[in-house]
Tab-separated table of C-alpha atoms in Angstrom:
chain	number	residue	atom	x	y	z
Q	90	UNK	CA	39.667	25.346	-22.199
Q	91	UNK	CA	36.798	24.191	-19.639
Q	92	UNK	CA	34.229	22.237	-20.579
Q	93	UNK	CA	30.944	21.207	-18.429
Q	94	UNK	CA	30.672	18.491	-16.825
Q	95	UNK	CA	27.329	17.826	-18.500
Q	96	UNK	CA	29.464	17.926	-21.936
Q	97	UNK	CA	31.695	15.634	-20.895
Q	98	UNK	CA	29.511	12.827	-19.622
Q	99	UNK	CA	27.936	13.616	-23.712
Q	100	UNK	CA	30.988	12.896	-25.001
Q	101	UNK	CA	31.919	9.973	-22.904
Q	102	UNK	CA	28.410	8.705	-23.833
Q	103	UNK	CA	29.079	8.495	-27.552
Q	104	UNK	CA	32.494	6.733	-27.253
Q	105	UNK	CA	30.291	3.716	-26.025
Q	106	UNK	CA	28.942	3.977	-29.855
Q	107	UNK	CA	31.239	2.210	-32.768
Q	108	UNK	CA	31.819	4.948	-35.536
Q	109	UNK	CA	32.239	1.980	-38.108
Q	110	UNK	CA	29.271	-0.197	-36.677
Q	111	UNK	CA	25.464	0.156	-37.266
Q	112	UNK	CA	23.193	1.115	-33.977
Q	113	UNK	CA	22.510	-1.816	-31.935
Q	114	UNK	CA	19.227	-3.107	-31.370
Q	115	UNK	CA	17.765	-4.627	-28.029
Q	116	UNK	CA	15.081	-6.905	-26.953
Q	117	UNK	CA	13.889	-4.653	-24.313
Q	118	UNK	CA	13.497	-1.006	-23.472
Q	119	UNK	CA	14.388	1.010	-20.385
Q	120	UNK	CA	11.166	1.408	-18.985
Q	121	UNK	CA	12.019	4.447	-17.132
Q	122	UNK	CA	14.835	6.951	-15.650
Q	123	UNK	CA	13.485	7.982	-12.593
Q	124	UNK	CA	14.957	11.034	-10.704
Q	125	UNK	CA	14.458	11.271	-6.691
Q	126	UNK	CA	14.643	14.353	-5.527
Q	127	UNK	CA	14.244	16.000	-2.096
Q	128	UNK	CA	12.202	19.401	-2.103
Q	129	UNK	CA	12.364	22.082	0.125
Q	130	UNK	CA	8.408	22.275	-0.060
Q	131	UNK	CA	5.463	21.859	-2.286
Q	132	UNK	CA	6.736	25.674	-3.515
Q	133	UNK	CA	9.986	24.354	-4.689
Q	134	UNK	CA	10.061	24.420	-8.090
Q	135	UNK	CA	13.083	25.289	-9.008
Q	136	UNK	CA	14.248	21.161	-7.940
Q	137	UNK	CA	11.975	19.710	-10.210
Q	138	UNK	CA	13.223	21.813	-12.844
Q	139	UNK	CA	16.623	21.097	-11.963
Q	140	UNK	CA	15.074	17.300	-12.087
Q	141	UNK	CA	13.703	17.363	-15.618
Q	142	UNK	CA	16.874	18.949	-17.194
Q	143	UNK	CA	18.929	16.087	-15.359
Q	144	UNK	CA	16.308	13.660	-16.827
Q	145	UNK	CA	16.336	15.052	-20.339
Q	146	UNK	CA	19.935	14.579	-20.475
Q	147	UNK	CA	20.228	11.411	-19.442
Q	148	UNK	CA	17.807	10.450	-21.625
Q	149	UNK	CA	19.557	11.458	-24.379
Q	150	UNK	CA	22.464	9.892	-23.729
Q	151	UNK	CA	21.193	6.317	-23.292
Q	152	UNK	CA	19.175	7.341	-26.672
Q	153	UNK	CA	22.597	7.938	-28.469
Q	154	UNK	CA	23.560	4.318	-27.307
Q	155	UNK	CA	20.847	2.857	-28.825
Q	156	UNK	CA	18.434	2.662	-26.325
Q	157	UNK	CA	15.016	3.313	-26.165
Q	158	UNK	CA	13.833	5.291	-23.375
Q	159	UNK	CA	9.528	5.273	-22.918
Q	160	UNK	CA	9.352	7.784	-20.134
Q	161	UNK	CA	11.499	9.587	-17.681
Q	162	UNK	CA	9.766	10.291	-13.988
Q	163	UNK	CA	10.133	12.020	-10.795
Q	164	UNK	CA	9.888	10.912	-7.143
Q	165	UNK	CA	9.778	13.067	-4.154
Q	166	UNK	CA	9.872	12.602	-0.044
Q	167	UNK	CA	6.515	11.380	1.077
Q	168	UNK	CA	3.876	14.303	1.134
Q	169	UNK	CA	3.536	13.766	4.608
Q	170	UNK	CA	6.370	15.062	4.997
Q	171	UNK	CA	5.818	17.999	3.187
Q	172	UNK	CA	2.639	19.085	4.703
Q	173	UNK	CA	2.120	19.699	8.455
Q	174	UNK	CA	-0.655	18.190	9.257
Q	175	UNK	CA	-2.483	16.321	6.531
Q	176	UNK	CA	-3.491	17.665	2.894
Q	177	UNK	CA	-5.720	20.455	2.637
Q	178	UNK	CA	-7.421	22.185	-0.651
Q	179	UNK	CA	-4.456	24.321	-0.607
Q	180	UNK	CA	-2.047	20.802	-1.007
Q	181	UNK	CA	-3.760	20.637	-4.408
Q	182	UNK	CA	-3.521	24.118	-5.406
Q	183	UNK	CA	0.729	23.755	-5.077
Q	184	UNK	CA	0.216	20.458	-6.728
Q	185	UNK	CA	-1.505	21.548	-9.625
Q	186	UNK	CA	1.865	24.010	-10.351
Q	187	UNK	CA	3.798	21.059	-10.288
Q	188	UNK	CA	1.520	19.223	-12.326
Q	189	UNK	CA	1.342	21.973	-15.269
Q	190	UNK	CA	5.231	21.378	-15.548
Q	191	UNK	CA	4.871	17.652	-15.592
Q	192	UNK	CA	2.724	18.042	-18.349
Q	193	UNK	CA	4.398	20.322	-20.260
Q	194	UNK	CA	7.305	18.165	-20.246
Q	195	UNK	CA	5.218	14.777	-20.245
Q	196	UNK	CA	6.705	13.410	-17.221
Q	197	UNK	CA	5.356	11.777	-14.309
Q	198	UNK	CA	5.951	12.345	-10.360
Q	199	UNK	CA	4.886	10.454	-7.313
Q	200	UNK	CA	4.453	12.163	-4.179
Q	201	UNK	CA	4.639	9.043	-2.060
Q	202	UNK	CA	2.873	8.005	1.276
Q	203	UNK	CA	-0.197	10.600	2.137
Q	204	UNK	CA	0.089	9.934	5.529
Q	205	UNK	CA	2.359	8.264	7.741
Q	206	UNK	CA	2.593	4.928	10.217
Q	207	UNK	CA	-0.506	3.776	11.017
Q	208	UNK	CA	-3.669	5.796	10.938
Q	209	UNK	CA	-7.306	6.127	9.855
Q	210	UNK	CA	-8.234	9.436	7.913
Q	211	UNK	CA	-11.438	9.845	6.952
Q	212	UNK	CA	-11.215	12.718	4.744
Q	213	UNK	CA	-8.381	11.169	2.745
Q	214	UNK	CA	-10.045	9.430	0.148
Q	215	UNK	CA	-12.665	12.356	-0.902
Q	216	UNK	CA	-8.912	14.524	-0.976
Q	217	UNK	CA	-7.679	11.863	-3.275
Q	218	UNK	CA	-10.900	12.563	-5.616
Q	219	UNK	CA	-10.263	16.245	-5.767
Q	220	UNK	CA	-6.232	15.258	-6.535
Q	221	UNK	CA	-6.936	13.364	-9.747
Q	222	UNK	CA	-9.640	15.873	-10.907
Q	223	UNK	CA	-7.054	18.578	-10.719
Q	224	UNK	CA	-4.062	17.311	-11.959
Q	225	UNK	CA	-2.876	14.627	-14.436
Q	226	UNK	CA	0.456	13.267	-13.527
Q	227	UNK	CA	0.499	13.093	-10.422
Q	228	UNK	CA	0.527	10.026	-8.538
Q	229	UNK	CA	0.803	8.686	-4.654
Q	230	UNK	CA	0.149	5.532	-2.300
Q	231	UNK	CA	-0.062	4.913	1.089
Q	232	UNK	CA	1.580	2.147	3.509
Q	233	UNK	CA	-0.158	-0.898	4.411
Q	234	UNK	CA	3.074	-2.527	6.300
Q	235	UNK	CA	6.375	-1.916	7.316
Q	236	UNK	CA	9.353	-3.735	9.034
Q	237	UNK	CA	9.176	-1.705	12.096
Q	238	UNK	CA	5.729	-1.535	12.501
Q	239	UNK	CA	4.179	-4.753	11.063
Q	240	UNK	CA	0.727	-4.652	9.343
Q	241	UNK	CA	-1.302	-1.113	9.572
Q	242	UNK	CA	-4.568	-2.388	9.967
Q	243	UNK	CA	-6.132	1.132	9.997
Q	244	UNK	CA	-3.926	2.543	7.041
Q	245	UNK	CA	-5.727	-0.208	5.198
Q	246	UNK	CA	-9.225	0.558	5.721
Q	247	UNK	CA	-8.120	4.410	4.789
Q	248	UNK	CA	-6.191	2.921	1.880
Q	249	UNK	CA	-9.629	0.350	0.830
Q	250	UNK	CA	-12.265	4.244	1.026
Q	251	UNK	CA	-9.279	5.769	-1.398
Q	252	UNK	CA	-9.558	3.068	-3.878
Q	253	UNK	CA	-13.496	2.917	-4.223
Q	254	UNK	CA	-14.286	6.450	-4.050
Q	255	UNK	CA	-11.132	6.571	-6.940
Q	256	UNK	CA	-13.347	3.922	-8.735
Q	257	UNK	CA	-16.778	5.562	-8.357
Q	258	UNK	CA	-15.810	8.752	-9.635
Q	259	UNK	CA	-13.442	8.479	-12.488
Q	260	UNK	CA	-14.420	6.768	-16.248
Q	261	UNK	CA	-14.022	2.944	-15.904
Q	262	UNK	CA	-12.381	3.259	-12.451
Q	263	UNK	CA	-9.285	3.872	-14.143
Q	264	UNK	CA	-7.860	6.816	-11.410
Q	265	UNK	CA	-7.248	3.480	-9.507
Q	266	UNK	CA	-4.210	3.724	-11.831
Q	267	UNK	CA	-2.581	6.518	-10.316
Q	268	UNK	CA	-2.895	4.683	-6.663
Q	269	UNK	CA	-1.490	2.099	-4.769
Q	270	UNK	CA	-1.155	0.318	-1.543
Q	271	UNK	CA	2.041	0.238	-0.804
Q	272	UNK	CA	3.126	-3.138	1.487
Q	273	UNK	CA	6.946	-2.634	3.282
Q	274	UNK	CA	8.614	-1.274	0.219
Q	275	UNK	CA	11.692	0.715	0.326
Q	276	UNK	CA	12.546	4.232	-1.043
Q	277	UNK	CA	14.463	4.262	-4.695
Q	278	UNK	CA	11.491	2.396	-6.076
Q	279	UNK	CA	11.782	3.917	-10.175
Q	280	UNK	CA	8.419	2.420	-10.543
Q	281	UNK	CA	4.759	3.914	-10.035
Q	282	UNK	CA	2.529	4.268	-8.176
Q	283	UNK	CA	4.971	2.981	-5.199
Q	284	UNK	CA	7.587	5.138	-5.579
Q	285	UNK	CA	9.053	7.657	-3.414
Q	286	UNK	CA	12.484	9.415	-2.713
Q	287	UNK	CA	14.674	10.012	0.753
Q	288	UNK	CA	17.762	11.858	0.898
Q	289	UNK	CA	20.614	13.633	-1.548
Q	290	UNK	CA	19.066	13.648	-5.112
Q	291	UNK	CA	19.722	10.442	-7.070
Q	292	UNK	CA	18.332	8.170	-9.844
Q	293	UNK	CA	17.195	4.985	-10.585
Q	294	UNK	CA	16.567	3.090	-13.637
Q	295	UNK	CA	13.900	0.531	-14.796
Q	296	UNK	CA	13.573	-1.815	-17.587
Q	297	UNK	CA	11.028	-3.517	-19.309
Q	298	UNK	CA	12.243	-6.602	-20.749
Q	299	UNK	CA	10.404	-10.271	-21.038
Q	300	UNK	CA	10.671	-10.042	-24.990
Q	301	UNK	CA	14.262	-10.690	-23.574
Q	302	UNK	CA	13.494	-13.650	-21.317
Q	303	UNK	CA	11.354	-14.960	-24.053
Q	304	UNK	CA	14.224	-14.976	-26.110
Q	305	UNK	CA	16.525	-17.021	-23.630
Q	306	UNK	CA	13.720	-19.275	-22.603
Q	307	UNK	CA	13.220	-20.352	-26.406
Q	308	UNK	CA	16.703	-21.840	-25.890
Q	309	UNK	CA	16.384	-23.348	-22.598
Q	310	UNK	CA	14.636	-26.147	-20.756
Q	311	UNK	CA	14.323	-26.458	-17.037
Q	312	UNK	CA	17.663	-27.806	-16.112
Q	313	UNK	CA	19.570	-24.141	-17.853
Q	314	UNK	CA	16.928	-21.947	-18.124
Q	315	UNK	CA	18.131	-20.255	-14.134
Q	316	UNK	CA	22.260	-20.686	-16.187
Q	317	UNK	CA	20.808	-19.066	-19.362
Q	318	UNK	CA	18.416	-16.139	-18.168
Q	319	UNK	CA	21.203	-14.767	-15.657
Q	320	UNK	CA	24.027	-15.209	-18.801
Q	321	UNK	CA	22.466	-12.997	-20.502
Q	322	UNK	CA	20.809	-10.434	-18.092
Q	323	UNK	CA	24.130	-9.736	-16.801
Q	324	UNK	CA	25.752	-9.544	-20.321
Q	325	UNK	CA	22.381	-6.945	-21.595
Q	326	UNK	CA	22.720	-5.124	-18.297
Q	327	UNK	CA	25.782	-4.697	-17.292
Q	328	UNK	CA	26.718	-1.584	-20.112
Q	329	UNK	CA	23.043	0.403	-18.881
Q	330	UNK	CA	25.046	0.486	-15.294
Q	331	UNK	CA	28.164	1.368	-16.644
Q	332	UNK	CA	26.167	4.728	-18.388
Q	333	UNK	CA	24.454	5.499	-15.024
Q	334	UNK	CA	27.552	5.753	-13.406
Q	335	UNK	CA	29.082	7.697	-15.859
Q	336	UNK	CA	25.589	10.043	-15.038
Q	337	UNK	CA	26.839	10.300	-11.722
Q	338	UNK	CA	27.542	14.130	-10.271
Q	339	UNK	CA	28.198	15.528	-7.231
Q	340	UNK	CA	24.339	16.645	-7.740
Q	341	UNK	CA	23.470	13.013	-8.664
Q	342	UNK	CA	23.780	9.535	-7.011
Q	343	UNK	CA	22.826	6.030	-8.678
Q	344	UNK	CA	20.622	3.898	-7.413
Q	345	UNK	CA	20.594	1.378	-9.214
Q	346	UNK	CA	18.817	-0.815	-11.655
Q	347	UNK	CA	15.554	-1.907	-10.626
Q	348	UNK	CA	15.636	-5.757	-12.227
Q	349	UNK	CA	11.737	-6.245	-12.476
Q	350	UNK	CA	11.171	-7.031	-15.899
Q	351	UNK	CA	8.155	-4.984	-16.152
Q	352	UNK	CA	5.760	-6.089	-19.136
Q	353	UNK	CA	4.335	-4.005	-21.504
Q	354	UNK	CA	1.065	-4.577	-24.414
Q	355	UNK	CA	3.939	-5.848	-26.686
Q	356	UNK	CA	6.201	-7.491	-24.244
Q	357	UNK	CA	4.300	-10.256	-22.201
Q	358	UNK	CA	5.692	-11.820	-19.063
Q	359	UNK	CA	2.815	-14.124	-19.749
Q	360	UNK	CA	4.438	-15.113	-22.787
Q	361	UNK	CA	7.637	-15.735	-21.150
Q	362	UNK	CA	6.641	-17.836	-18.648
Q	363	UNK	CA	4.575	-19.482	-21.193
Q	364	UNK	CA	7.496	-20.234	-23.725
Q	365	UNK	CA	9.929	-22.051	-20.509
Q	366	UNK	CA	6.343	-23.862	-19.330
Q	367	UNK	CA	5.003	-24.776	-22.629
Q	368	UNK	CA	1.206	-24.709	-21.084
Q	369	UNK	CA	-0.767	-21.764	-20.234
Q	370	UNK	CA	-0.007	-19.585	-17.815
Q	371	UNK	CA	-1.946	-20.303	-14.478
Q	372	UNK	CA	-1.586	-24.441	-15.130
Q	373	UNK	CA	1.584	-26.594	-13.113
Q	374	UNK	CA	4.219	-25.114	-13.069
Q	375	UNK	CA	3.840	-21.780	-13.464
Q	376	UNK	CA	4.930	-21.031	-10.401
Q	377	UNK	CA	8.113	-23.030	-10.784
Q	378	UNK	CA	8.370	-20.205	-14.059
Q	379	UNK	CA	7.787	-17.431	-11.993
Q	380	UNK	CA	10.668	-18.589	-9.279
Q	381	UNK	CA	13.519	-19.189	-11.901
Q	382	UNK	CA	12.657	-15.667	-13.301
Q	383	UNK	CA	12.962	-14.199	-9.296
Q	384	UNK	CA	15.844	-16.090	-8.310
Q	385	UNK	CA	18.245	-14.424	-11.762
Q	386	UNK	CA	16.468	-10.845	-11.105
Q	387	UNK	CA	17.783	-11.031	-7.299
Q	388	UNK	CA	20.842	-11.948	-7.680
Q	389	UNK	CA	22.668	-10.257	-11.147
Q	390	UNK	CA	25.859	-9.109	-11.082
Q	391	UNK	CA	24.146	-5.384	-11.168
Q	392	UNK	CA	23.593	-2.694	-8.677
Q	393	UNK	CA	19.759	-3.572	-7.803
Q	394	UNK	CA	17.461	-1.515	-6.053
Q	395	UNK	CA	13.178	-1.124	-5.591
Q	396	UNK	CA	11.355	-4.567	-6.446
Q	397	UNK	CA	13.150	-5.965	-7.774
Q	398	UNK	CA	10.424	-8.447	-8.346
Q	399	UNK	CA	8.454	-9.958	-10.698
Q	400	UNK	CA	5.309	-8.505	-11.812
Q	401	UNK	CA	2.321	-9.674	-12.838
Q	402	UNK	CA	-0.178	-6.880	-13.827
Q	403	UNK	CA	-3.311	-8.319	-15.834
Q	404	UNK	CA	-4.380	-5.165	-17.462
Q	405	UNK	CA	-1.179	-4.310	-18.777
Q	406	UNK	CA	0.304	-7.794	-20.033
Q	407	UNK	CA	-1.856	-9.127	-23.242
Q	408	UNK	CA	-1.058	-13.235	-22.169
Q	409	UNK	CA	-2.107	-12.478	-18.437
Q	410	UNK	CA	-5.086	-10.612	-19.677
Q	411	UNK	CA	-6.436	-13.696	-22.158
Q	412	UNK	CA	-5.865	-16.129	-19.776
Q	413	UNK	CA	-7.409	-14.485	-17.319
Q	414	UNK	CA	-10.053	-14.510	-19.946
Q	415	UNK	CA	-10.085	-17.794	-19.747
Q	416	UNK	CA	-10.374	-18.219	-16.388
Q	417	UNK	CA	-7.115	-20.057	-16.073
Q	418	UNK	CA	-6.282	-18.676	-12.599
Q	419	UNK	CA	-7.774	-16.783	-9.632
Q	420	UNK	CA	-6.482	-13.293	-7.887
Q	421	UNK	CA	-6.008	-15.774	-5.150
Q	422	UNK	CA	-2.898	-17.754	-7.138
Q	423	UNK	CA	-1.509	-14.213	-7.861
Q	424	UNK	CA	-1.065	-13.760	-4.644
Q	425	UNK	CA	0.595	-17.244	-4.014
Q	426	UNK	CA	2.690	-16.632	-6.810
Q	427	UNK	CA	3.857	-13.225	-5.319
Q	428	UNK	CA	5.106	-15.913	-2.472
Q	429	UNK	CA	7.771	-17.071	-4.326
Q	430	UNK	CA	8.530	-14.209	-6.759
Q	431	UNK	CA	5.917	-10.984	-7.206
Q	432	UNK	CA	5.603	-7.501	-6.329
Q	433	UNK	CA	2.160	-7.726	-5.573
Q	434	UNK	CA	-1.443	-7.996	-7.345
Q	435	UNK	CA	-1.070	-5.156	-10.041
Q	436	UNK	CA	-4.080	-3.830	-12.113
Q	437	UNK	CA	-6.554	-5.973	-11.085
Q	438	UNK	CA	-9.636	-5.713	-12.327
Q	439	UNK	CA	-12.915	-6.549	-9.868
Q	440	UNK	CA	-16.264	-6.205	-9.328
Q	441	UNK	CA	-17.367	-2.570	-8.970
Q	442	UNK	CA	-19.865	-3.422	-6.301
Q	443	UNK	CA	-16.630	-5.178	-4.112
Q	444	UNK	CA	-17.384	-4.201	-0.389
Q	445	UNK	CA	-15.106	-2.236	1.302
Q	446	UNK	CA	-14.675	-5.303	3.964
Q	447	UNK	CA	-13.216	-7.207	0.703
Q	448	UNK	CA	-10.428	-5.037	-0.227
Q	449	UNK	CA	-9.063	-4.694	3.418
Q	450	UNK	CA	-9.280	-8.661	3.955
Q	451	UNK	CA	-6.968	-8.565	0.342
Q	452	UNK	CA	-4.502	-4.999	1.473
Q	453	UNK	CA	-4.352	-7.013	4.514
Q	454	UNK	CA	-3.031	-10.744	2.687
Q	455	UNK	CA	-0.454	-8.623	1.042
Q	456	UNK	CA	0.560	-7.070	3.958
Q	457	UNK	CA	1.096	-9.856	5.793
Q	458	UNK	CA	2.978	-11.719	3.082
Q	459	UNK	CA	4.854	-8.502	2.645
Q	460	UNK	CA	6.386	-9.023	6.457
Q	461	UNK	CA	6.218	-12.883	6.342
Q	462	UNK	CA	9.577	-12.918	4.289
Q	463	UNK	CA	12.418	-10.310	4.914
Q	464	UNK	CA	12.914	-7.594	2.667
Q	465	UNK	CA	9.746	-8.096	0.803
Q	466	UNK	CA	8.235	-5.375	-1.070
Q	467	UNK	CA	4.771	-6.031	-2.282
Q	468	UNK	CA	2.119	-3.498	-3.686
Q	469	UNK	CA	-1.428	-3.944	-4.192
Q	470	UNK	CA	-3.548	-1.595	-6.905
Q	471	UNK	CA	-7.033	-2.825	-7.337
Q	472	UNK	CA	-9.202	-1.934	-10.243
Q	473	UNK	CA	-13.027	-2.058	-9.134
Q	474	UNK	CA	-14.786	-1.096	-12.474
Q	475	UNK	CA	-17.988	0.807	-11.693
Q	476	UNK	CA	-21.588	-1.056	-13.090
Q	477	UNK	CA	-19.347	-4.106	-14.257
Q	478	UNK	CA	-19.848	-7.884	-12.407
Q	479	UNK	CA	-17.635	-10.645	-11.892
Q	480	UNK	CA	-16.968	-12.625	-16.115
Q	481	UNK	CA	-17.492	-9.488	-17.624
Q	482	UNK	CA	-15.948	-8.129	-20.463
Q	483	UNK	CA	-13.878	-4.674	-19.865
Q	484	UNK	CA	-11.795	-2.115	-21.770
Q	485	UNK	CA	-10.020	1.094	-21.131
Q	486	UNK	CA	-9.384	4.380	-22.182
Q	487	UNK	CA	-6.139	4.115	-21.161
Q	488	UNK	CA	-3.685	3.316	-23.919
Q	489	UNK	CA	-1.197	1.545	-21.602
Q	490	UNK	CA	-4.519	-1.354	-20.703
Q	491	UNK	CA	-5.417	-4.133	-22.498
Q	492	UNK	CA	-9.163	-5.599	-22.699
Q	493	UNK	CA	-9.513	-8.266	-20.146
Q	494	UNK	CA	-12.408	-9.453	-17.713
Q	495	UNK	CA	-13.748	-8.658	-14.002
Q	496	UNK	CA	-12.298	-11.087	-11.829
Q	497	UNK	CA	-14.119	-13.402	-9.769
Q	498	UNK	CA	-12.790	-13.266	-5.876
Q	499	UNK	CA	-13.391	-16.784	-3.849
């Protein structure tokens, strides 16, 4: 008798499950499985159906292993590659048929790169505002640097109109969350807003785990901590590979895990850091912290892929937030700490007067930090909050954001 091959990878899944054992429990969660697929067009579909059945199985089967799985995702090309020219009213009008299936099945999808290489649009970021109006999962970026092309000093000033006109006409500026400046980062990226797809269909997974490194750097001090933390991230990870390749279909390719031990409202990277540096993060050595934690996360014993970076986002990390609070470091250190270790300046909360002069000078640090070092993939995704100043108090809608304070930018 045949059986699918969906079936069978079901059946293999639960043999990684001891009958006579109780369900194990982690110290982290898989952040995300995210699915890249290549369309045909902005018509097509029939592949991100195909996409969302794929997802919903694999979900399940890391679920039967005793994992927790927050959200499953889609990537496709870059839309610049699916439109001819650049995005017009009827982009949005295709998008918003996606984007009713997204919802229906509460997943996410990034479209990628609006525009390609290095060019100035100046009807982009008014497109951008009509985007988020009409859909809800959607999200996208554009390219501030690249390898082959260096820094894209007018893709920046197109990339600083989409993030203030994002701010000025959504609640709290909090479309900005759907949005990103993308600095030299690679496809396979299962993280958003950053990510998009190239090629045969595939999938990628990310994890979200410093409740983990928490764990290990309770036990460590600074002479083991780099021994400890990579023990045990190859001993955690090393079975969540072992499923994705057992995902694997002539349909489906594996990317990878994407190490980045992104932080969540009750899993601090903050804390982390925190517990190995016994001060506050922001004081000496914290940056000595943050380039233990990149040194492990580059170099497991895992198939890696995207960031694979640390990150750092305020809004979305209750430690970073408070001490931010606190004033106990500047957007400027986030940046140098992205030197040794980061993915970027994520979720950052400024003024919501900030000239549009300010954010290109800051896209255009990251760029150029992005294509200082090889193979560095940084992302920047501002948060200008409308009527608020500089040491004020904020909060958001958004369930996934923390309460923090308006940054002050030297």
């Amino acid at each position: 008798m045949k059986i699918s091959k969906l079936l069978f990878l079901s059946i293999i899944s639960l043999l990684f499950i001891s009958a006579d054992k109780p369900m194990q429990t982690f110290d982290f969660r898989i952040r995300t499985i995210t699915a890249g697929v290549t369309l045909e067009n902005l018509d097509d579909l029939n592949s991100i159906n195909k996409a969302i059945a794929f997802l919903e199985k694999a979900k399940t089967i890391y679920t039967n292993n005793g994992y927790e799985v927050q959200d499953i995702r889609i990537s496709t090309q870059n839309l610049h590659e699916l439109v001819t020219n650049k995005p017009t009213e009827h982009t949005i009008k295709q998008l918003k048929k996606i984007d009713k299936i997204l919802v229906q099945n509460s997943i996410s999808l990034s479209i990628g790169e609006l525009i390609s290489g290095n060019q100035y649009d100046e009807n982009l970021a008014e497109w951008t505002v009509e985007l988020i109006k009409e859909t809800s999962n959607i999200n996208f970026n554009v390219s501030i640097s690249s390898e082959s092309h260096g820094i894209h000093h007018k893709t920046i000033k197109t990339a600083s109109e989409i993030c203030l006109a994002l701010s000025k006409n959504s609640k709290g500026g909090e479309a900005n969350f759907r949005f990103t400046a993308s600095a030299n980062c690679p496809d396979g990226i299962p993280f958003f807003p950053a990510a998009y797809h190239k090629g045969k269909n595939s999938f990628a997974i990310g994890l979200e785990y410093p409740n983990l490194i928490t764990k290990v750097f309770e036990k460590s001090n600074w002479e083991n901590a780099e021994t400890n933390l990579k023990n045990e991230l190859n001993k955690q990870f090393k079975p969540i590979e072992i499923i994705g390749q057992t995902l694997q279909t002539s349909d489906w390719s594996y990317d990878g895990i994407d190490t980045s031990p992104a932080p969540g409202l009750d899993a601090s990277i903050g804390q982390a850091i925190e517990t190995l540096t016994g001060k506050p993060f922001g004081s000496p050595t914290t940056l000595s912290a943050c380039s233990i934690i990149t040194t492990v996360i580059k170099n497991l014993d895992v198939k890696s892929c995207g960031y694979s970076g640390l990150m750092l986002p305020i809004i979305e990390d209750m430690v970073l937030a408070k001490r931010a609070m606190e004033d106990n470091y500047t957007v400027e250190e986030l940046l140098l700490f992205s030197s040794v270790s980061g993915t970027g300046l994520d979720v950052i909360p400024v003024a919501g007067d900030i000239s549009k002069e300010t954010i290109e000078g800051i896209y255009r640090d990251v760029a150029s930090l992005s294509i200082k070092y090889f193979n560095k993939a940084l992302s920047a995704r501002l948060f200008p909050i409308p009527e608020k100043n500089a040491g004020d108090i904020i909060s958001f809608d958004n369930p996934y954001l923390t309460s923090s304070v308006v940054m002050k930018l030297n």
